[in-house]
């Protein structure tokens, strides 16, 4: 059996929240993984805790490795640095498994339920969520940096944005015009602010009618009372879902109570880790849609358990990506495989700019549909020049080839 000989991490100054991992084996293959947020903490976990336990182990025993990395004494009950590190390792191991067998990851997982997946556009800008500044608030002086600066667009011309997306084949979009009001008070939103936050939804429906689905992201910012007020108002605009409405989405009873109160469908889970959290959420009948991030939840191994739980509860599933190109590829493989998957999230600004600057292949998207990758493994790898970028931080454990 091929054994793991080296673990390498790569961080870049322009994307400080992202970290990539490459795992090498003695049969000459390299698997790629990724995770997001707290990159320096994840780097320390990978080299100081994970690498000593990983080097020399057979790379094919993914289940055993995943179980051991997610069963540490502390740090495994949320999307901690330990879980994010384990997620990146798991994705890289599945990449290796697919490459070794000569099949795409979705085939290695057990095969595809479909050969294409609809995508929706998260209406972020070119640097949304990737710089050290975090989420970007839109100020009056902000100017668009290009045709896909979609966060500015949804705040200023949401109808025009919807028409632009439809012209490119997108049939669904996600926006978050309520975030700034949460900084005033997370537990109350005034009727005036509510009206302002609803304005982009009104403009979209006025411009394109029901030709596009709209999702509203609330970023886990709100208390239950304010969240209920927002959700009730959004129902008028026939939103497909309201995402992560409650601060601390692992507060299952609060999420379930909100779902009982409102007509708007609830989506949740991208910042949760482990199948048990999703089992609790679905067991309490708390969400209508399941959102998961493969770089945070425990990787592909844990994600397919979550997908199975979603299937047993007859809930649609949609993998998250507003983070990095490997998360997108891994999510697409899961969406091809999972029985109840309905969407893969994308950010067209990222697809048009910095994603292709980092990796050699990305999903083929035509008329709002992502086609199944045909290359073995994840079907993508870091471009050689990434390691040579000025300021890149590269650490290696083991004996790289």
Tab-separated table of N, CA and C in Angstrom, residues 324-396:
chain	number	residue	atom	x	y	z
A	324	UNK	N	-12.594	29.165	-1.487
A	324	UNK	CA	-11.439	28.857	-2.306
A	324	UNK	C	-11.749	27.820	-3.369
A	325	UNK	N	-10.846	27.659	-4.352
A	325	UNK	CA	-11.120	26.789	-5.501
A	325	UNK	C	-11.182	25.308	-5.169
A	326	UNK	N	-10.464	24.864	-4.145
A	326	UNK	CA	-10.497	23.441	-3.796
A	326	UNK	C	-11.808	23.104	-3.087
A	327	UNK	N	-12.284	24.014	-2.232
A	327	UNK	CA	-13.600	23.829	-1.620
A	327	UNK	C	-14.670	23.696	-2.693
A	328	UNK	N	-14.575	24.500	-3.743
A	328	UNK	CA	-15.529	24.428	-4.840
A	328	UNK	C	-15.476	23.069	-5.531
A	329	UNK	N	-14.291	22.599	-5.848
A	329	UNK	CA	-14.175	21.314	-6.541
A	329	UNK	C	-14.660	20.166	-5.663
A	330	UNK	N	-14.290	20.186	-4.389
A	330	UNK	CA	-14.729	19.125	-3.479
A	330	UNK	C	-16.238	19.151	-3.317
A	331	UNK	N	-16.811	20.350	-3.176
A	331	UNK	CA	-18.256	20.468	-3.049
A	331	UNK	C	-18.980	19.957	-4.274
A	332	UNK	N	-18.436	20.235	-5.459
A	332	UNK	CA	-19.056	19.763	-6.689
A	332	UNK	C	-19.074	18.241	-6.753
A	333	UNK	N	-17.982	17.598	-6.355
A	333	UNK	CA	-17.950	16.133	-6.344
A	333	UNK	C	-19.024	15.574	-5.404
A	334	UNK	N	-19.192	16.198	-4.239
A	334	UNK	CA	-20.236	15.741	-3.324
A	334	UNK	C	-21.616	15.968	-3.932
A	335	UNK	N	-21.824	17.131	-4.547
A	335	UNK	CA	-23.123	17.441	-5.130
A	335	UNK	C	-23.472	16.482	-6.268
A	336	UNK	N	-22.483	16.006	-7.000
A	336	UNK	CA	-22.724	15.009	-8.043
A	336	UNK	C	-23.117	13.665	-7.447
A	337	UNK	N	-22.594	13.374	-6.273
A	337	UNK	CA	-22.773	12.066	-5.635
A	337	UNK	C	-24.011	11.997	-4.733
A	338	UNK	N	-24.294	13.071	-3.988
A	338	UNK	CA	-25.309	13.023	-2.933
A	338	UNK	C	-26.720	13.018	-3.519
A	339	UNK	N	-27.587	12.106	-3.079
A	339	UNK	CA	-28.924	11.981	-3.678
A	339	UNK	C	-29.778	13.242	-3.620
A	340	UNK	N	-29.687	14.029	-2.539
A	340	UNK	CA	-30.597	15.175	-2.407
A	340	UNK	C	-29.956	16.513	-2.770
A	341	UNK	N	-28.744	16.508	-3.333
A	341	UNK	CA	-28.085	17.770	-3.690
A	341	UNK	C	-28.851	18.479	-4.802
A	342	UNK	N	-29.028	19.784	-4.663
A	342	UNK	CA	-29.772	20.554	-5.667
A	342	UNK	C	-28.959	21.696	-6.264
A	343	UNK	N	-27.927	22.171	-5.582
A	343	UNK	CA	-27.126	23.288	-6.056
A	343	UNK	C	-25.672	23.117	-5.609
A	344	UNK	N	-24.767	23.751	-6.343
A	344	UNK	CA	-23.422	24.053	-5.883
A	344	UNK	C	-23.256	25.565	-5.912
A	345	UNK	N	-22.824	26.127	-4.802
A	345	UNK	CA	-22.587	27.573	-4.720
A	345	UNK	C	-21.333	27.950	-5.495
A	346	UNK	N	-21.376	29.086	-6.196
A	346	UNK	CA	-20.194	29.651	-6.839
A	346	UNK	C	-20.200	31.160	-6.629
A	347	UNK	N	-19.049	31.768	-6.862
A	347	UNK	CA	-18.917	33.224	-6.872
A	347	UNK	C	-18.308	33.584	-8.220
A	348	UNK	N	-19.101	34.195	-9.081
A	348	UNK	CA	-18.586	34.414	-10.439
A	348	UNK	C	-17.405	35.379	-10.455
A	349	UNK	N	-17.345	36.303	-9.480
A	349	UNK	CA	-16.193	37.209	-9.406
A	349	UNK	C	-14.909	36.435	-9.153
A	350	UNK	N	-14.970	35.428	-8.286
A	350	UNK	CA	-13.791	34.601	-8.004
A	350	UNK	C	-13.437	33.725	-9.197
A	351	UNK	N	-14.448	33.134	-9.829
A	351	UNK	CA	-14.208	32.286	-10.995
A	351	UNK	C	-13.577	33.066	-12.138
A	352	UNK	N	-13.886	34.344	-12.229
A	352	UNK	CA	-13.382	35.160	-13.330
A	352	UNK	C	-12.014	35.755	-13.062
A	353	UNK	N	-11.550	35.706	-11.806
A	353	UNK	CA	-10.303	36.409	-11.475
A	353	UNK	C	-9.297	35.518	-10.760
A	354	UNK	N	-9.398	35.388	-9.444
A	354	UNK	CA	-8.263	34.799	-8.719
A	354	UNK	C	-8.282	33.283	-8.628
A	355	UNK	N	-9.423	32.628	-8.754
A	355	UNK	CA	-9.406	31.156	-8.756
A	355	UNK	C	-8.511	30.620	-9.869
A	356	UNK	N	-8.675	31.041	-11.124
A	356	UNK	CA	-7.805	30.495	-12.178
A	356	UNK	C	-6.356	30.917	-12.079
A	357	UNK	N	-6.046	31.871	-11.232
A	357	UNK	CA	-4.646	32.229	-11.004
A	357	UNK	C	-3.943	31.251	-10.066
A	358	UNK	N	-4.725	30.396	-9.397
A	358	UNK	CA	-4.166	29.494	-8.390
A	358	UNK	C	-4.161	28.030	-8.812
A	359	UNK	N	-5.183	27.593	-9.532
A	359	UNK	CA	-5.313	26.170	-9.861
A	359	UNK	C	-5.395	25.982	-11.372
A	360	UNK	N	-5.045	24.757	-11.812
A	360	UNK	CA	-4.966	24.520	-13.257
A	360	UNK	C	-6.297	24.168	-13.901
A	361	UNK	N	-7.301	23.767	-13.105
A	361	UNK	CA	-8.613	23.426	-13.664
A	361	UNK	C	-9.699	23.840	-12.675
A	362	UNK	N	-10.818	24.276	-13.258
A	362	UNK	CA	-11.999	24.648	-12.489
A	362	UNK	C	-13.217	23.999	-13.138
A	363	UNK	N	-14.353	23.978	-12.454
A	363	UNK	CA	-15.532	23.374	-13.070
A	363	UNK	C	-15.913	24.050	-14.380
A	364	UNK	N	-16.366	23.252	-15.316
A	364	UNK	CA	-16.926	23.789	-16.557
A	364	UNK	C	-18.386	24.148	-16.269
A	365	UNK	N	-18.717	25.439	-16.418
A	365	UNK	CA	-20.069	25.927	-16.124
A	365	UNK	C	-20.672	26.483	-17.408
A	366	UNK	N	-21.807	25.918	-17.787
A	366	UNK	CA	-22.502	26.359	-18.991
A	366	UNK	C	-23.964	26.628	-18.655
A	367	UNK	N	-24.393	27.850	-18.949
A	367	UNK	CA	-25.791	28.229	-18.733
A	367	UNK	C	-26.272	27.901	-17.310
A	368	UNK	N	-25.405	28.224	-16.338
A	368	UNK	CA	-25.782	28.031	-14.946
A	368	UNK	C	-25.708	26.595	-14.463
A	369	UNK	N	-25.029	25.731	-15.199
A	369	UNK	CA	-24.917	24.318	-14.845
A	369	UNK	C	-23.441	23.940	-14.797
A	370	UNK	N	-23.004	23.320	-13.693
A	370	UNK	CA	-21.639	22.809	-13.587
A	370	UNK	C	-21.629	21.362	-14.064
A	371	UNK	N	-20.755	21.060	-15.015
A	371	UNK	CA	-20.640	19.713	-15.556
A	371	UNK	C	-19.709	18.874	-14.681
A	372	UNK	N	-19.920	17.576	-14.705
A	372	UNK	CA	-19.094	16.674	-13.904
A	372	UNK	C	-17.654	16.681	-14.398
A	373	UNK	N	-16.674	16.850	-13.506
A	373	UNK	CA	-15.274	16.736	-13.921
A	373	UNK	C	-14.981	15.323	-14.434
A	374	UNK	N	-14.057	15.216	-15.346
A	374	UNK	CA	-13.704	13.908	-15.899
A	374	UNK	C	-12.311	13.451	-15.499
A	375	UNK	N	-11.500	14.363	-14.958
A	375	UNK	CA	-10.139	13.991	-14.554
A	375	UNK	C	-10.165	13.188	-13.266
A	376	UNK	N	-9.125	12.389	-13.061
A	376	UNK	CA	-9.025	11.570	-11.856
A	376	UNK	C	-8.805	12.445	-10.626
A	377	UNK	N	-9.324	11.977	-9.490
A	377	UNK	CA	-9.193	12.721	-8.240
A	377	UNK	C	-10.120	13.919	-8.224
A	378	UNK	N	-9.699	14.975	-7.528
A	378	UNK	CA	-10.494	16.208	-7.518
A	378	UNK	C	-10.563	16.843	-8.890
A	379	UNK	N	-9.516	16.611	-9.689
A	379	UNK	CA	-9.490	17.207	-11.017
A	379	UNK	C	-8.896	18.591	-11.034
A	380	UNK	N	-8.100	18.930	-10.036
A	380	UNK	CA	-7.434	20.225	-10.018
A	380	UNK	C	-6.156	20.117	-9.203
A	381	UNK	N	-5.222	21.026	-9.464
A	381	UNK	CA	-3.952	21.080	-8.726
A	381	UNK	C	-3.473	22.518	-8.703
A	382	UNK	N	-2.684	22.855	-7.696
A	382	UNK	CA	-2.111	24.197	-7.646
A	382	UNK	C	-1.162	24.394	-8.818
A	383	UNK	N	-1.207	25.582	-9.414
A	383	UNK	CA	-0.269	25.906	-10.479
A	383	UNK	C	1.148	26.009	-9.917
A	384	UNK	N	2.154	25.612	-10.681
A	384	UNK	CA	3.532	25.617	-10.162
A	384	UNK	C	3.999	26.968	-9.644
A	385	UNK	N	3.533	28.053	-10.263
A	385	UNK	CA	4.040	29.375	-9.861
A	385	UNK	C	3.549	29.788	-8.481
A	386	UNK	N	2.510	29.130	-7.948
A	386	UNK	CA	1.952	29.526	-6.650
A	386	UNK	C	3.015	29.440	-5.560
A	387	UNK	N	3.840	28.412	-5.619
A	387	UNK	CA	4.889	28.240	-4.602
A	387	UNK	C	5.971	29.313	-4.688
A	388	UNK	N	6.032	30.011	-5.823
A	388	UNK	CA	7.082	31.014	-6.035
A	388	UNK	C	6.577	32.436	-5.819
A	389	UNK	N	5.318	32.590	-5.454
A	389	UNK	CA	4.772	33.926	-5.224
A	389	UNK	C	5.511	34.589	-4.063
A	390	UNK	N	5.859	35.836	-4.252
A	390	UNK	CA	6.597	36.566	-3.229
A	390	UNK	C	5.804	36.601	-1.925
A	391	UNK	N	6.419	36.182	-0.845
A	391	UNK	CA	5.777	36.176	0.453
A	391	UNK	C	5.061	34.885	0.791
A	392	UNK	N	5.060	33.915	-0.120
A	392	UNK	CA	4.421	32.631	0.159
A	392	UNK	C	5.107	31.947	1.337
A	393	UNK	N	4.295	31.374	2.231
A	393	UNK	CA	4.815	30.639	3.387
A	393	UNK	C	4.602	29.145	3.120
A	394	UNK	N	5.710	28.426	2.979
A	394	UNK	CA	5.649	26.993	2.679
A	394	UNK	C	6.357	26.231	3.797
A	395	UNK	N	5.627	25.298	4.386
A	395	UNK	CA	6.215	24.432	5.417
A	395	UNK	C	6.059	22.992	4.995
A	396	UNK	N	7.087	22.176	5.284
A	396	UNK	CA	7.052	20.770	4.899
A	396	UNK	C	7.399	19.893	6.091
